PDB file of C-alpha atoms and ligand atoms in Angstrom:
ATOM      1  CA  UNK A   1     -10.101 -27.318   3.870  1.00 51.00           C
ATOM      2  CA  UNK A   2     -12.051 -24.972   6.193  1.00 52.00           C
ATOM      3  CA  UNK A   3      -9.263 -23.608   8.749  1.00 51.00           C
ATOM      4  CA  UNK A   4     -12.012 -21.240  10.292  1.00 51.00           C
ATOM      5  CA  UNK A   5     -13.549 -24.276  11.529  1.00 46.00           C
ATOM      6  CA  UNK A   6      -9.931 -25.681  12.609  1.00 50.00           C
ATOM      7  CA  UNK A   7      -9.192 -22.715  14.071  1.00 61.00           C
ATOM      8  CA  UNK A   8      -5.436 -23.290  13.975  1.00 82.00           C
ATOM      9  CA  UNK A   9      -3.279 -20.571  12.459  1.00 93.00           C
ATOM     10  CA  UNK A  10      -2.812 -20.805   8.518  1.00 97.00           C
ATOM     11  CA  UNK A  11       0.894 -21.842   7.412  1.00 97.00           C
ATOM     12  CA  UNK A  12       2.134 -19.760   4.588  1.00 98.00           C
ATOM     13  CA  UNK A  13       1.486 -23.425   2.197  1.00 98.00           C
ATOM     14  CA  UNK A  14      -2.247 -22.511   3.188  1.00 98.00           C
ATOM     15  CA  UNK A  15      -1.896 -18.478   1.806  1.00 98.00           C
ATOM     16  CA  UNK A  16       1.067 -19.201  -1.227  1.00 98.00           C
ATOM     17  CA  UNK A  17       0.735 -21.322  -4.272  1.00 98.00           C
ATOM     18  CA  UNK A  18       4.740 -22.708  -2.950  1.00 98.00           C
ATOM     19  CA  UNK A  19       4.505 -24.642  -6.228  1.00 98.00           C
ATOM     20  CA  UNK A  20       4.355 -21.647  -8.651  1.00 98.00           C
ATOM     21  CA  UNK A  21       6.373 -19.708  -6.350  1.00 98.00           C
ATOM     22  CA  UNK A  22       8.503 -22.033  -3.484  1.00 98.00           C
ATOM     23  CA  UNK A  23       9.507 -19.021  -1.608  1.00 98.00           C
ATOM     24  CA  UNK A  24      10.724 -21.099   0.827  1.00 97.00           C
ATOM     25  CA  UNK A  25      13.265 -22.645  -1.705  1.00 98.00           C
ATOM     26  CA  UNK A  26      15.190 -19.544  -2.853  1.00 98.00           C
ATOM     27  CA  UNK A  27      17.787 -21.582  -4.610  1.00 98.00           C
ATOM     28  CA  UNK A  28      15.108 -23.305  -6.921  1.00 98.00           C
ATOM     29  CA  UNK A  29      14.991 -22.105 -10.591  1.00 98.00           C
ATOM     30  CA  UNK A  30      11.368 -21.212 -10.171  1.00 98.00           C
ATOM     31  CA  UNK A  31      12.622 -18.469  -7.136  1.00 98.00           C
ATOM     32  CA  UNK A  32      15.014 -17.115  -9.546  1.00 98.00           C
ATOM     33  CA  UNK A  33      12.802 -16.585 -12.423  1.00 98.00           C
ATOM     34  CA  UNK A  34      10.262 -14.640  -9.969  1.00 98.00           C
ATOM     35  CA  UNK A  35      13.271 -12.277  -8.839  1.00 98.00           C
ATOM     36  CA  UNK A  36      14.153 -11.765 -11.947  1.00 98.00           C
ATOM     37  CA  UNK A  37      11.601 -11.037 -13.421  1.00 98.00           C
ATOM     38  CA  UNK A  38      10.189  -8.825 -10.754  1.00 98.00           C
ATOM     39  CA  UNK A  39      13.540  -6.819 -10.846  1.00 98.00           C
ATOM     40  CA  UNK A  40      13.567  -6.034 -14.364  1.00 98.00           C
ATOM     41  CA  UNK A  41      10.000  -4.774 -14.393  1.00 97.00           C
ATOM     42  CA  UNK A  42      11.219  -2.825 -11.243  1.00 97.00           C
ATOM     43  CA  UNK A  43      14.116  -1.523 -13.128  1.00 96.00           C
ATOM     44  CA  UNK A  44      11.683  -0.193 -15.819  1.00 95.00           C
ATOM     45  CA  UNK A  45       8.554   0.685 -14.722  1.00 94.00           C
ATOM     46  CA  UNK A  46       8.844   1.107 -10.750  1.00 95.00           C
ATOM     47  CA  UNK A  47       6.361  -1.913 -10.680  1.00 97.00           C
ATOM     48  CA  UNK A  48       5.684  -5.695 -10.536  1.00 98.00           C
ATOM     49  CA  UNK A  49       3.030  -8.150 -10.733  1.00 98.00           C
ATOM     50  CA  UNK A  50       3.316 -11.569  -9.637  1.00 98.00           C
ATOM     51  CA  UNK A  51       0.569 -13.450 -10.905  1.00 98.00           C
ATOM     52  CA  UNK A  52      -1.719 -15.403  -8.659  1.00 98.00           C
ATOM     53  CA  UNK A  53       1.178 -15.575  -6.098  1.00 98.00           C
ATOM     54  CA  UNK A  54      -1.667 -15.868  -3.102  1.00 98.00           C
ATOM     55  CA  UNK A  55      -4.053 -19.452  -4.375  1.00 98.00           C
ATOM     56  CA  UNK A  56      -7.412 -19.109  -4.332  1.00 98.00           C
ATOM     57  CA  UNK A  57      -8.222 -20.242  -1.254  1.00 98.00           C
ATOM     58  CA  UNK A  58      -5.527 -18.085   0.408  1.00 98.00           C
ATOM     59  CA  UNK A  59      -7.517 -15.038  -0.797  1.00 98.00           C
ATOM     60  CA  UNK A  60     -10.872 -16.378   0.973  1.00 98.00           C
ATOM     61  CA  UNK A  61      -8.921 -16.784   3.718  1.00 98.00           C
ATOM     62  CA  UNK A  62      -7.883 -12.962   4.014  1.00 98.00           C
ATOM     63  CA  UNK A  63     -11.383 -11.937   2.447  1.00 98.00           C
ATOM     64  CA  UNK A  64     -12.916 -13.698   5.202  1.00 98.00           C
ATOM     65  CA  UNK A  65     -11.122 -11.788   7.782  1.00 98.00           C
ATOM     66  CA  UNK A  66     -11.507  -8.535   6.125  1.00 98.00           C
ATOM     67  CA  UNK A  67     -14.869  -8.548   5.742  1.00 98.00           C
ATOM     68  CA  UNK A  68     -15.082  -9.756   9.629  1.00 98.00           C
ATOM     69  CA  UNK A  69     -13.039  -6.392  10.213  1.00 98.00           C
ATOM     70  CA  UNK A  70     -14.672  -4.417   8.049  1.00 98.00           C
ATOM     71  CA  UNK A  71     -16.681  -2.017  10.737  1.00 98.00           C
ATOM     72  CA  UNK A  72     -13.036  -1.245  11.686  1.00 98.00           C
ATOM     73  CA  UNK A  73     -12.454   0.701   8.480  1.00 98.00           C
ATOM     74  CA  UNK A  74     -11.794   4.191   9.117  1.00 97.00           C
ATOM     75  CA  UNK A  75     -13.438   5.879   5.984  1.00 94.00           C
ATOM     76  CA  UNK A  76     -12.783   9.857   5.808  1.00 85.00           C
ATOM     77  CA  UNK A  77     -14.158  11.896   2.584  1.00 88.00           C
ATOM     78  CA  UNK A  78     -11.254  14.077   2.093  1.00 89.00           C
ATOM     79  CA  UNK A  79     -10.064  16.828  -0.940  1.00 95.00           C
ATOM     80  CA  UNK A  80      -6.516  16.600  -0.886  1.00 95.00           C
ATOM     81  CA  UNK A  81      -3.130  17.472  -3.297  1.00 96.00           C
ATOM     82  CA  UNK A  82      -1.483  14.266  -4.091  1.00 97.00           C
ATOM     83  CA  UNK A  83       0.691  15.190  -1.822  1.00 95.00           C
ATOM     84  CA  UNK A  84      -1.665  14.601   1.294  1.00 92.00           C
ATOM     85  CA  UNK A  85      -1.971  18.016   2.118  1.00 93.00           C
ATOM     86  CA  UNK A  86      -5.601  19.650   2.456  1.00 92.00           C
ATOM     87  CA  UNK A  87      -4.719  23.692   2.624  1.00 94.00           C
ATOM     88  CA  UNK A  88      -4.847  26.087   0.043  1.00 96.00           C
ATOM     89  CA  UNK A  89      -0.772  27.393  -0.441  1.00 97.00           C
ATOM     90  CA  UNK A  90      -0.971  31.016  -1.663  1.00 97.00           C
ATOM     91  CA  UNK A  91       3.048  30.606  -2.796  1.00 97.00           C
ATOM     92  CA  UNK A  92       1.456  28.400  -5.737  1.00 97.00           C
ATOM     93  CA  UNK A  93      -1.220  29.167  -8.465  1.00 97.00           C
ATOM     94  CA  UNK A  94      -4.861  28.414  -7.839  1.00 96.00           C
ATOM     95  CA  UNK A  95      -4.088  25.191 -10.964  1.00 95.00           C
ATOM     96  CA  UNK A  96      -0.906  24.427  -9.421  1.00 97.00           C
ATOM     97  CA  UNK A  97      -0.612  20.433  -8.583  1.00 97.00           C
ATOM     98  CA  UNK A  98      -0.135  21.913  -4.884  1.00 97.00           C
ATOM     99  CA  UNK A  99      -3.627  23.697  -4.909  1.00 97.00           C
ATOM    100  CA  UNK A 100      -5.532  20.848  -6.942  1.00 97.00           C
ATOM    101  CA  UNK A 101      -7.764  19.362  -4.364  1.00 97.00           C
ATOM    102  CA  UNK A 102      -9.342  15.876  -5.488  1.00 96.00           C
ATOM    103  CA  UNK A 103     -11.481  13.519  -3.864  1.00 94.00           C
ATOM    104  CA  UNK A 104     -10.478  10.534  -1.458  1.00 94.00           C
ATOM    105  CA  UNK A 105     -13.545   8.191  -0.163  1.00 95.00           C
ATOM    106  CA  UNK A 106     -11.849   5.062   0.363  1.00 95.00           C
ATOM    107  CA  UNK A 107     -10.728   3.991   3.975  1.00 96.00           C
ATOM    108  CA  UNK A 108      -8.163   1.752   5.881  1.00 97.00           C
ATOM    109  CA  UNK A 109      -8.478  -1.023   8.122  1.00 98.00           C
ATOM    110  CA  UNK A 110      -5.842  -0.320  11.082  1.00 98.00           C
ATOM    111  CA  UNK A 111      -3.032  -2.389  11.895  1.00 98.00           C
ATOM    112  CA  UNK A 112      -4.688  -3.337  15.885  1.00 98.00           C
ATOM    113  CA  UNK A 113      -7.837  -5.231  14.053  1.00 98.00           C
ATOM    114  CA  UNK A 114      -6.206  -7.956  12.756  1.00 98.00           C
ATOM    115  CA  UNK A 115      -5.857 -11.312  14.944  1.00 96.00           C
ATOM    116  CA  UNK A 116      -2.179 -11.883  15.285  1.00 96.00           C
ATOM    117  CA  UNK A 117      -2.058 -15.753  14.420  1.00 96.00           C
ATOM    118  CA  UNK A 118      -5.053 -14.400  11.542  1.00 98.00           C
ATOM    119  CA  UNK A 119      -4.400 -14.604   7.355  1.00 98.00           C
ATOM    120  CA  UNK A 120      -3.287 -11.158   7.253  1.00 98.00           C
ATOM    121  CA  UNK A 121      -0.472 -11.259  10.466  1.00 98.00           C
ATOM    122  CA  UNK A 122       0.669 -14.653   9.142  1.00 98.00           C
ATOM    123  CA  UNK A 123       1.586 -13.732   5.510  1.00 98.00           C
ATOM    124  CA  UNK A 124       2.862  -9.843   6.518  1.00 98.00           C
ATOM    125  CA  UNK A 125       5.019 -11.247   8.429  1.00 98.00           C
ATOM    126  CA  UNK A 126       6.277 -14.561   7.097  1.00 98.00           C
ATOM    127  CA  UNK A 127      10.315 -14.365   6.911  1.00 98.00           C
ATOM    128  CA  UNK A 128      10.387 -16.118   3.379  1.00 98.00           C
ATOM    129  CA  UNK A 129       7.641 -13.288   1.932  1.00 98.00           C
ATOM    130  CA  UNK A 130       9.926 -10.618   3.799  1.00 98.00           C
ATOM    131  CA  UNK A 131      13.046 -12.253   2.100  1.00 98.00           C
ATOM    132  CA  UNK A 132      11.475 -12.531  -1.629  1.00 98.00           C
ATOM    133  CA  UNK A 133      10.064  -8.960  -1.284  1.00 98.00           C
ATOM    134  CA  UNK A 134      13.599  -7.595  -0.247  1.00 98.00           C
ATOM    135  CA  UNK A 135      15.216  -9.644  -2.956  1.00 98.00           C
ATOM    136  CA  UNK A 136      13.031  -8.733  -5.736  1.00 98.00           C
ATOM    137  CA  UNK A 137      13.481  -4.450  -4.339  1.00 97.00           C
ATOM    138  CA  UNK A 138      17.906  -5.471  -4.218  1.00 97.00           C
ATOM    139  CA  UNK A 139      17.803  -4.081  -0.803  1.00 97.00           C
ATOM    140  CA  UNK A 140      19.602  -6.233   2.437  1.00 96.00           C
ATOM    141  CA  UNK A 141      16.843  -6.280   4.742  1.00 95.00           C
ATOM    142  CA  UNK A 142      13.450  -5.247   5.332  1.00 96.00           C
ATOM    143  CA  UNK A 143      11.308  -5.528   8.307  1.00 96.00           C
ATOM    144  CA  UNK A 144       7.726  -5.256   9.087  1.00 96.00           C
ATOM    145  CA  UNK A 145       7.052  -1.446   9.205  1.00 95.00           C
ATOM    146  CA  UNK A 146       6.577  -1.301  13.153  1.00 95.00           C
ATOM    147  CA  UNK A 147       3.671   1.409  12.873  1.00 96.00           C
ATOM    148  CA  UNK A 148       0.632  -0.086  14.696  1.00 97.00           C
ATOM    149  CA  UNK A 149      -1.771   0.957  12.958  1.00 98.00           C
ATOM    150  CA  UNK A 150      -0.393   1.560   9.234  1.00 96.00           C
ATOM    151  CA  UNK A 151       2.163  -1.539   9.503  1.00 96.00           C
ATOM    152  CA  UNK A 152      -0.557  -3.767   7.867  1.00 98.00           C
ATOM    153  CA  UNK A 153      -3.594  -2.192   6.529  1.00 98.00           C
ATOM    154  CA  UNK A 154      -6.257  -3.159   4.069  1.00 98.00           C
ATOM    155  CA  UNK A 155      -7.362  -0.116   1.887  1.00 98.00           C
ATOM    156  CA  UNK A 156     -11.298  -0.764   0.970  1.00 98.00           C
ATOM    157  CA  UNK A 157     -13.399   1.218  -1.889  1.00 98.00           C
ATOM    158  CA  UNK A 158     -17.086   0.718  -1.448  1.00 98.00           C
ATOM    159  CA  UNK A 159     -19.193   1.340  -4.143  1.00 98.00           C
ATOM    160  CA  UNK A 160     -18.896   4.634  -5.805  1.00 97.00           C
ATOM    161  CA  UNK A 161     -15.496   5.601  -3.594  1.00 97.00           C
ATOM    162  CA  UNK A 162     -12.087   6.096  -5.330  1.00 97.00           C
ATOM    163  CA  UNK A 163      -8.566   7.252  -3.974  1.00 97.00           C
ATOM    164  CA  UNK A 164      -6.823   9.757  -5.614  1.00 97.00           C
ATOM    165  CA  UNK A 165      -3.995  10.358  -7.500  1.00 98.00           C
ATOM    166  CA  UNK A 166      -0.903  10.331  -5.101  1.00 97.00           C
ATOM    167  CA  UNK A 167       2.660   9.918  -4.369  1.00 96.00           C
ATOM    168  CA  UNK A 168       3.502   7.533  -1.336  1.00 93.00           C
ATOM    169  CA  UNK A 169       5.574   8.543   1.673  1.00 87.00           C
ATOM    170  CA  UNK A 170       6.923   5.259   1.387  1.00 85.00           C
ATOM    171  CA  UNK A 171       9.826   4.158  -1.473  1.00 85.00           C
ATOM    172  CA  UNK A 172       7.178   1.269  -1.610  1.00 90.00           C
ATOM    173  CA  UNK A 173       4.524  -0.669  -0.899  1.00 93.00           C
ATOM    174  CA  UNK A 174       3.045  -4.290  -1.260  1.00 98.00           C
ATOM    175  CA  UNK A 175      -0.184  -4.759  -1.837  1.00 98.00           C
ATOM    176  CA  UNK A 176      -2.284  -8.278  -2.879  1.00 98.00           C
ATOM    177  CA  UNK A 177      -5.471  -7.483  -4.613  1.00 98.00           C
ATOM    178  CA  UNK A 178      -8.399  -9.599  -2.405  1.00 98.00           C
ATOM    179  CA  UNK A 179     -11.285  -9.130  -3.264  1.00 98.00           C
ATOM    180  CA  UNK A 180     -12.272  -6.894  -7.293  1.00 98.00           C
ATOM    181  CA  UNK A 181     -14.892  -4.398  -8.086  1.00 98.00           C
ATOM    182  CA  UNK A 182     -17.046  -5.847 -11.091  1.00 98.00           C
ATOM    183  CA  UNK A 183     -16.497  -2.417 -12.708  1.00 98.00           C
ATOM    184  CA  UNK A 184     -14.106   0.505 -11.701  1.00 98.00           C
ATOM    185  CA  UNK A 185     -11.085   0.421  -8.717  1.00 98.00           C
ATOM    186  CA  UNK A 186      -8.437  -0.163 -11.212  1.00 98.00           C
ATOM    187  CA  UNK A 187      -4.880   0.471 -10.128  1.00 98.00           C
ATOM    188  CA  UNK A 188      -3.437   3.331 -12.389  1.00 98.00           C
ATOM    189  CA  UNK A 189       0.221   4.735 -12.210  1.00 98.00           C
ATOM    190  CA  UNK A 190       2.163   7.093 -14.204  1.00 98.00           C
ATOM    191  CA  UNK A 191       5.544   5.774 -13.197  1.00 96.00           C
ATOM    192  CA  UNK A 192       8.581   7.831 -12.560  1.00 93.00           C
ATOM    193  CA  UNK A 193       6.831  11.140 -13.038  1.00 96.00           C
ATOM    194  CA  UNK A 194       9.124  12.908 -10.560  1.00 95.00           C
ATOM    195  CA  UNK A 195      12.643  12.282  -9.073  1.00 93.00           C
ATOM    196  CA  UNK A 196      14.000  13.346  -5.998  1.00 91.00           C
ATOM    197  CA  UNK A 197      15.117  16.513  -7.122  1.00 94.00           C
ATOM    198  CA  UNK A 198      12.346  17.051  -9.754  1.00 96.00           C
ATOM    199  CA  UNK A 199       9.100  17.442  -9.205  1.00 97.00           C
ATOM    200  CA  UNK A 200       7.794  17.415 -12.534  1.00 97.00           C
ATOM    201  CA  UNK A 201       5.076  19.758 -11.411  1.00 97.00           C
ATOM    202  CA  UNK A 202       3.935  20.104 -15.503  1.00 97.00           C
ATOM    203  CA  UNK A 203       3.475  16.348 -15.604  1.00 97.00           C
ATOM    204  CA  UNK A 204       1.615  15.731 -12.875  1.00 98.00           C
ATOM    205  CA  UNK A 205      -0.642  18.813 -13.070  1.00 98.00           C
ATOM    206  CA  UNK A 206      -1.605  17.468 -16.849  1.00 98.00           C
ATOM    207  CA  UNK A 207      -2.777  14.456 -15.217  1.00 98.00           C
ATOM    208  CA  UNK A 208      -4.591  15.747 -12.282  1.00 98.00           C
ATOM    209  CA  UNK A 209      -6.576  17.697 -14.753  1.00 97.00           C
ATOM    210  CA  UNK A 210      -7.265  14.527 -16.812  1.00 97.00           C
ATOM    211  CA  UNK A 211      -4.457  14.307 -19.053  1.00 97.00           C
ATOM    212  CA  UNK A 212      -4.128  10.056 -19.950  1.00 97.00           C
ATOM    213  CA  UNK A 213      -0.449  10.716 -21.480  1.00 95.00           C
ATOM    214  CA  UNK A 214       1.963   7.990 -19.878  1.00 96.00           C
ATOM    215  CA  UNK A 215      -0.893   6.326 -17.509  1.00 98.00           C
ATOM    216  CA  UNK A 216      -0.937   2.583 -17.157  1.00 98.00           C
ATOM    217  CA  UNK A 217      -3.420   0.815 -15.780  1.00 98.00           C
ATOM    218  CA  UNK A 218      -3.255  -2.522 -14.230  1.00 97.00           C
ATOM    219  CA  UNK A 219      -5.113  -5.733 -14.665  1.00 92.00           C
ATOM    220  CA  UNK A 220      -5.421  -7.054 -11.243  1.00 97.00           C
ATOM    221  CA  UNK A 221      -7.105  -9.906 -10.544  1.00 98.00           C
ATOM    222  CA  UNK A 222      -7.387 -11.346  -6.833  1.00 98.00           C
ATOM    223  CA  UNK A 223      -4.240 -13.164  -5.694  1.00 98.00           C
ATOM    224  CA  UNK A 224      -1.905 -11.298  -7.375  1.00 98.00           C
ATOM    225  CA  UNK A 225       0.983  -9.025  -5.207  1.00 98.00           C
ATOM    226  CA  UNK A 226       1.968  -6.249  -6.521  1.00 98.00           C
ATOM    227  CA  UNK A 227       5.101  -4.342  -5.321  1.00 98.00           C
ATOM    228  CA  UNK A 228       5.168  -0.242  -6.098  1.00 97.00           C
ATOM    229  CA  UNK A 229       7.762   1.871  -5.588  1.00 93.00           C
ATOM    230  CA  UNK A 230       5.380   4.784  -5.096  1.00 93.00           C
ATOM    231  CA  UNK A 231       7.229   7.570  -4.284  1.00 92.00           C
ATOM    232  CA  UNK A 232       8.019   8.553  -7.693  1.00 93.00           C
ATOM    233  CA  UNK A 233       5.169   7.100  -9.751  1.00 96.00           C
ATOM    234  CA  UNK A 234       1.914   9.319  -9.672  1.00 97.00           C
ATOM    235  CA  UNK A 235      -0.909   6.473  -8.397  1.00 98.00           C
ATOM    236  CA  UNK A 236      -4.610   6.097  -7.945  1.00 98.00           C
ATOM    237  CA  UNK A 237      -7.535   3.976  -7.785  1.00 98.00           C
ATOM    238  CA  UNK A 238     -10.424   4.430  -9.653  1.00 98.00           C
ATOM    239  CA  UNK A 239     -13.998   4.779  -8.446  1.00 98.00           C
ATOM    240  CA  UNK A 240     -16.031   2.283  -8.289  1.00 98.00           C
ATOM    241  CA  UNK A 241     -19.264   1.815  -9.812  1.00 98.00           C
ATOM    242  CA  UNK A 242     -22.233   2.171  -7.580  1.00 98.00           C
ATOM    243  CA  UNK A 243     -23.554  -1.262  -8.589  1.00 98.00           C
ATOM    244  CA  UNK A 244     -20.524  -2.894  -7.794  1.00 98.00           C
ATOM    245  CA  UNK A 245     -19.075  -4.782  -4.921  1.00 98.00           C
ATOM    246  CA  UNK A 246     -16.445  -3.198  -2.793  1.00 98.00           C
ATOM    247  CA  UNK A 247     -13.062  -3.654  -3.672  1.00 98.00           C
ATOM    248  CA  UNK A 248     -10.517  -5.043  -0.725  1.00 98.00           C
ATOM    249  CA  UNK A 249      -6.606  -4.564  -1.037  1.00 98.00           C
ATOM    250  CA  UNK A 250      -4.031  -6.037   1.489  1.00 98.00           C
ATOM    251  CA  UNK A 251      -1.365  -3.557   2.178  1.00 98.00           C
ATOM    252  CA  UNK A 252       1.637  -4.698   3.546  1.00 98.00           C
ATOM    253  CA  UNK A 253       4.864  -2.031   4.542  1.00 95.00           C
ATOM    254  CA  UNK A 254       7.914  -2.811   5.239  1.00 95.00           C
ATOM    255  CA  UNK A 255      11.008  -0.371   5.947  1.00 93.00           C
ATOM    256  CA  UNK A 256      14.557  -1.051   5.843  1.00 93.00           C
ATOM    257  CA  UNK A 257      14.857   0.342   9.164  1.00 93.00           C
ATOM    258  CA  UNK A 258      13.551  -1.689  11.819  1.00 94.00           C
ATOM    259  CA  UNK A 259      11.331  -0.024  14.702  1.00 92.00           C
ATOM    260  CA  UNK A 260       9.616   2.769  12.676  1.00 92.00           C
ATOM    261  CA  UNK A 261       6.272   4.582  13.746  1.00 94.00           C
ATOM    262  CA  UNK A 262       4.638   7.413  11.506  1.00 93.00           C
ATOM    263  CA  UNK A 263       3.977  10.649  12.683  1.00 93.00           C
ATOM    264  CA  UNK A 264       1.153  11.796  14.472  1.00 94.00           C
ATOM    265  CA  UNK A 265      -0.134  14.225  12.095  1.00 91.00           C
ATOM    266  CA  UNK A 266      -0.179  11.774   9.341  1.00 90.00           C
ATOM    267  CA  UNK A 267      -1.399   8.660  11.776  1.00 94.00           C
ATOM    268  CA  UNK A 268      -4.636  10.897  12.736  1.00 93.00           C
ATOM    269  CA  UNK A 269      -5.460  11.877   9.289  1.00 89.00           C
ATOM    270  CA  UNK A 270      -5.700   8.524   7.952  1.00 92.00           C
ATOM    271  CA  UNK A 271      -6.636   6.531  11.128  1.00 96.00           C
ATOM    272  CA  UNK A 272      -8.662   9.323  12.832  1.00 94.00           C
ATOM    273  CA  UNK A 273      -6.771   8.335  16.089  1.00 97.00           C
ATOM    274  CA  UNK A 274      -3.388   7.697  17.554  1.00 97.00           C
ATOM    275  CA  UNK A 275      -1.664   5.383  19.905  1.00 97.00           C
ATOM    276  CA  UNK A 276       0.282   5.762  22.738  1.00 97.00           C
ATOM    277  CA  UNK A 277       3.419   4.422  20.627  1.00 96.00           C
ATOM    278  CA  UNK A 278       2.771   7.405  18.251  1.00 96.00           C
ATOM    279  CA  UNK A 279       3.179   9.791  20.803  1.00 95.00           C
ATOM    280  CA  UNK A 280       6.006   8.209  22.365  1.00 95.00           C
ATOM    281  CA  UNK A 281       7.662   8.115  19.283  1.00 94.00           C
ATOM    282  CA  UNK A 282       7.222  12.063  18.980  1.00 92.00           C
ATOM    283  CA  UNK A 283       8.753  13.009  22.099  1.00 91.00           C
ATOM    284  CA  UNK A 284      11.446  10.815  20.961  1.00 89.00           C
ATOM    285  CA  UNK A 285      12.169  13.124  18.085  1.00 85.00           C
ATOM    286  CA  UNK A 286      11.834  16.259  19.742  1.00 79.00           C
ATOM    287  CA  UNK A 287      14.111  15.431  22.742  1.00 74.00           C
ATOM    288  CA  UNK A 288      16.442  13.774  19.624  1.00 68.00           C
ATOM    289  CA  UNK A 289      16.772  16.968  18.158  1.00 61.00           C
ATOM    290  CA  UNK A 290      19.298  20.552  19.324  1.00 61.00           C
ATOM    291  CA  UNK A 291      16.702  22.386  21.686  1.00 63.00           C
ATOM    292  CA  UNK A 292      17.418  22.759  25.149  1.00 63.00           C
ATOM    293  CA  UNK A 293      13.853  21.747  25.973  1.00 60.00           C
TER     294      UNK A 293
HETATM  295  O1  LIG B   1      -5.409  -0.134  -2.852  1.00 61.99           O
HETATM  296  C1  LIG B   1      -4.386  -0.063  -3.552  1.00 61.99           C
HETATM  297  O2  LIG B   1      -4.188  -0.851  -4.485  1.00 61.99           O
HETATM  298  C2  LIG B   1      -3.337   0.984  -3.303  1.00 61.99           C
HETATM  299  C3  LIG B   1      -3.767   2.076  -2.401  1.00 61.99           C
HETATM  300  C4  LIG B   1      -2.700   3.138  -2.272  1.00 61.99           C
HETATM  301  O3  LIG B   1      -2.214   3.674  -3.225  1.00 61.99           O
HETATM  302  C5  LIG B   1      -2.214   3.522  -0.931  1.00 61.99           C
HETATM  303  O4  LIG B   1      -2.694   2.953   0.057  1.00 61.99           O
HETATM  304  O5  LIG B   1      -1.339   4.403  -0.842  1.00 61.99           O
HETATM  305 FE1  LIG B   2      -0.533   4.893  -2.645  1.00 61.99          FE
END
């Protein structure tokens, strides 16, 4: 089947092995063994893998329009804290976690290059994906984060480019692995390193200076979706090798709020630009807030 050539927009039977997964049948047994499985590996380790969830020809579909969007990537060499910030903090020690500055190469594909009736649009946004996601995370709905440009991103490692270890600003994120380096860009996570009212500072400063207590590392292959609660779980991906191909991620976000748009300050470091929906969105929350103007 060549649906380039058809140029009609692909269903979600033409992105989803339905007959491993049917996640348009969510009383089935299969659907129940997915969510249950993916909530118990939730429950334990912040993280899921289902296996070869997108077929084989699903994933050249959304190669195919990666790599056609690929001069779209905004790439920016950065040292930051795994916390995204880029300053020294003289409150902290120069080998505090805070003042550890380590290098991000790897860039994203914005949400405004991808086709709307394209691979990428279709499955981010098909309800029964939406549903199963929300299912497997136990929350009552999700929607398509409504951010532009970081709504639905692919994150892309050329050869010898890595990102570093991080926490998310999201409570999660799901990602299917599209295209694999032949060596490096491995998916590590040290999961539930910190809590929301510890920041297990000790922990995560071990790691950053090479510590390998408590890392996992996953064994992606392409097709697989992986959901992350990343907010707690320390995260990177590796570098990869300079004789390797690049490595291409899908990255889908959804909130539980509907009609959510990042921040500017945020939006322009990883996108290097802004929309006018971003700025809208902050005069929103300064005229939301107790100032008389
Ligand atoms: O490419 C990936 O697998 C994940 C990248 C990541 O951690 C992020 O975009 O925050
Ligand atoms: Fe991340």
């Amino acid at each position: 089947m060549n649906l380039s050539s058809q140029q009609r927009q692909p269903s979600l039977a033409d992105l989803v092995d339905l007959k491993k997964y049917p996640l348009d049948s969510p009383s089935s047994d299969a659907y129940r063994t997915a969510v249950s499985n993916a909530r118990e590996q939730l429950s334990t380790d912040g993280c899921t893998v289902i296996k070869n969830l997108v077929h084989p020809s699903g994933v050249a579909l959304l190669n195919e329009e990666i790599i056609s969007k690929k001069e779209t990537t905004h790439f920016s060499l950065q040292r930051m804290n795994p916390y995204f910030h880029f300053q020294h903090n003289p409150s902290f020690p120069a080998n505090h976690p805070i003042n550890t500055f380590l290098e991000r190469s790897s860039g994203f594909i914005p949400g405004d290059s991808w086709s709307a009736d394209g691979p990428m649009n279709q499955l981010f946004r098909a309800d029964e994906l939406i549903r199963f996601v929300a299912t497997c995370l136990q929350v009552d709905e999700l929607h398509c984060y409504a951010d532009p440009l970081a709504g639905l991103t692919s994150n892309i490692l050329e050869p010898d480019q890595l990102f570093t270890w991080h926490f998310d600003t999201n409570d999660f994120a799901v990602t299917v692995l599209v295209q694999q380096a032949d060596n490096g860009g491995m998916f590590e996570y040290v999961p539930d390193i910190r809590t929301a009212d510890d920041e297990g500072f000790e922990r995560v400063g071990d790691i950053l200076g090479g510590n390998r207590l408590g890392v996992k590392t996953l064994d992606l292959q392409p097709g697989d979706i992986q959901i992350f609660r990343g907010r707690y779980s320390l995260h990177q991906v590796t570098r990869v090798a300079t004789d390797s191909c690049a490595r291409h991620a899908a990255i889908f976000a959804y909130t539980e709020q509907p009609g959510v748009i990042g921040r500017v300050e945020r939006t322009t470091q990883l996108f290097g630009r802004v929309l006018p929906e971003h700025i809208a969105a902050e005069e929103e929350r300064t005229r939301s807030d107790d100032l008389v103007d």
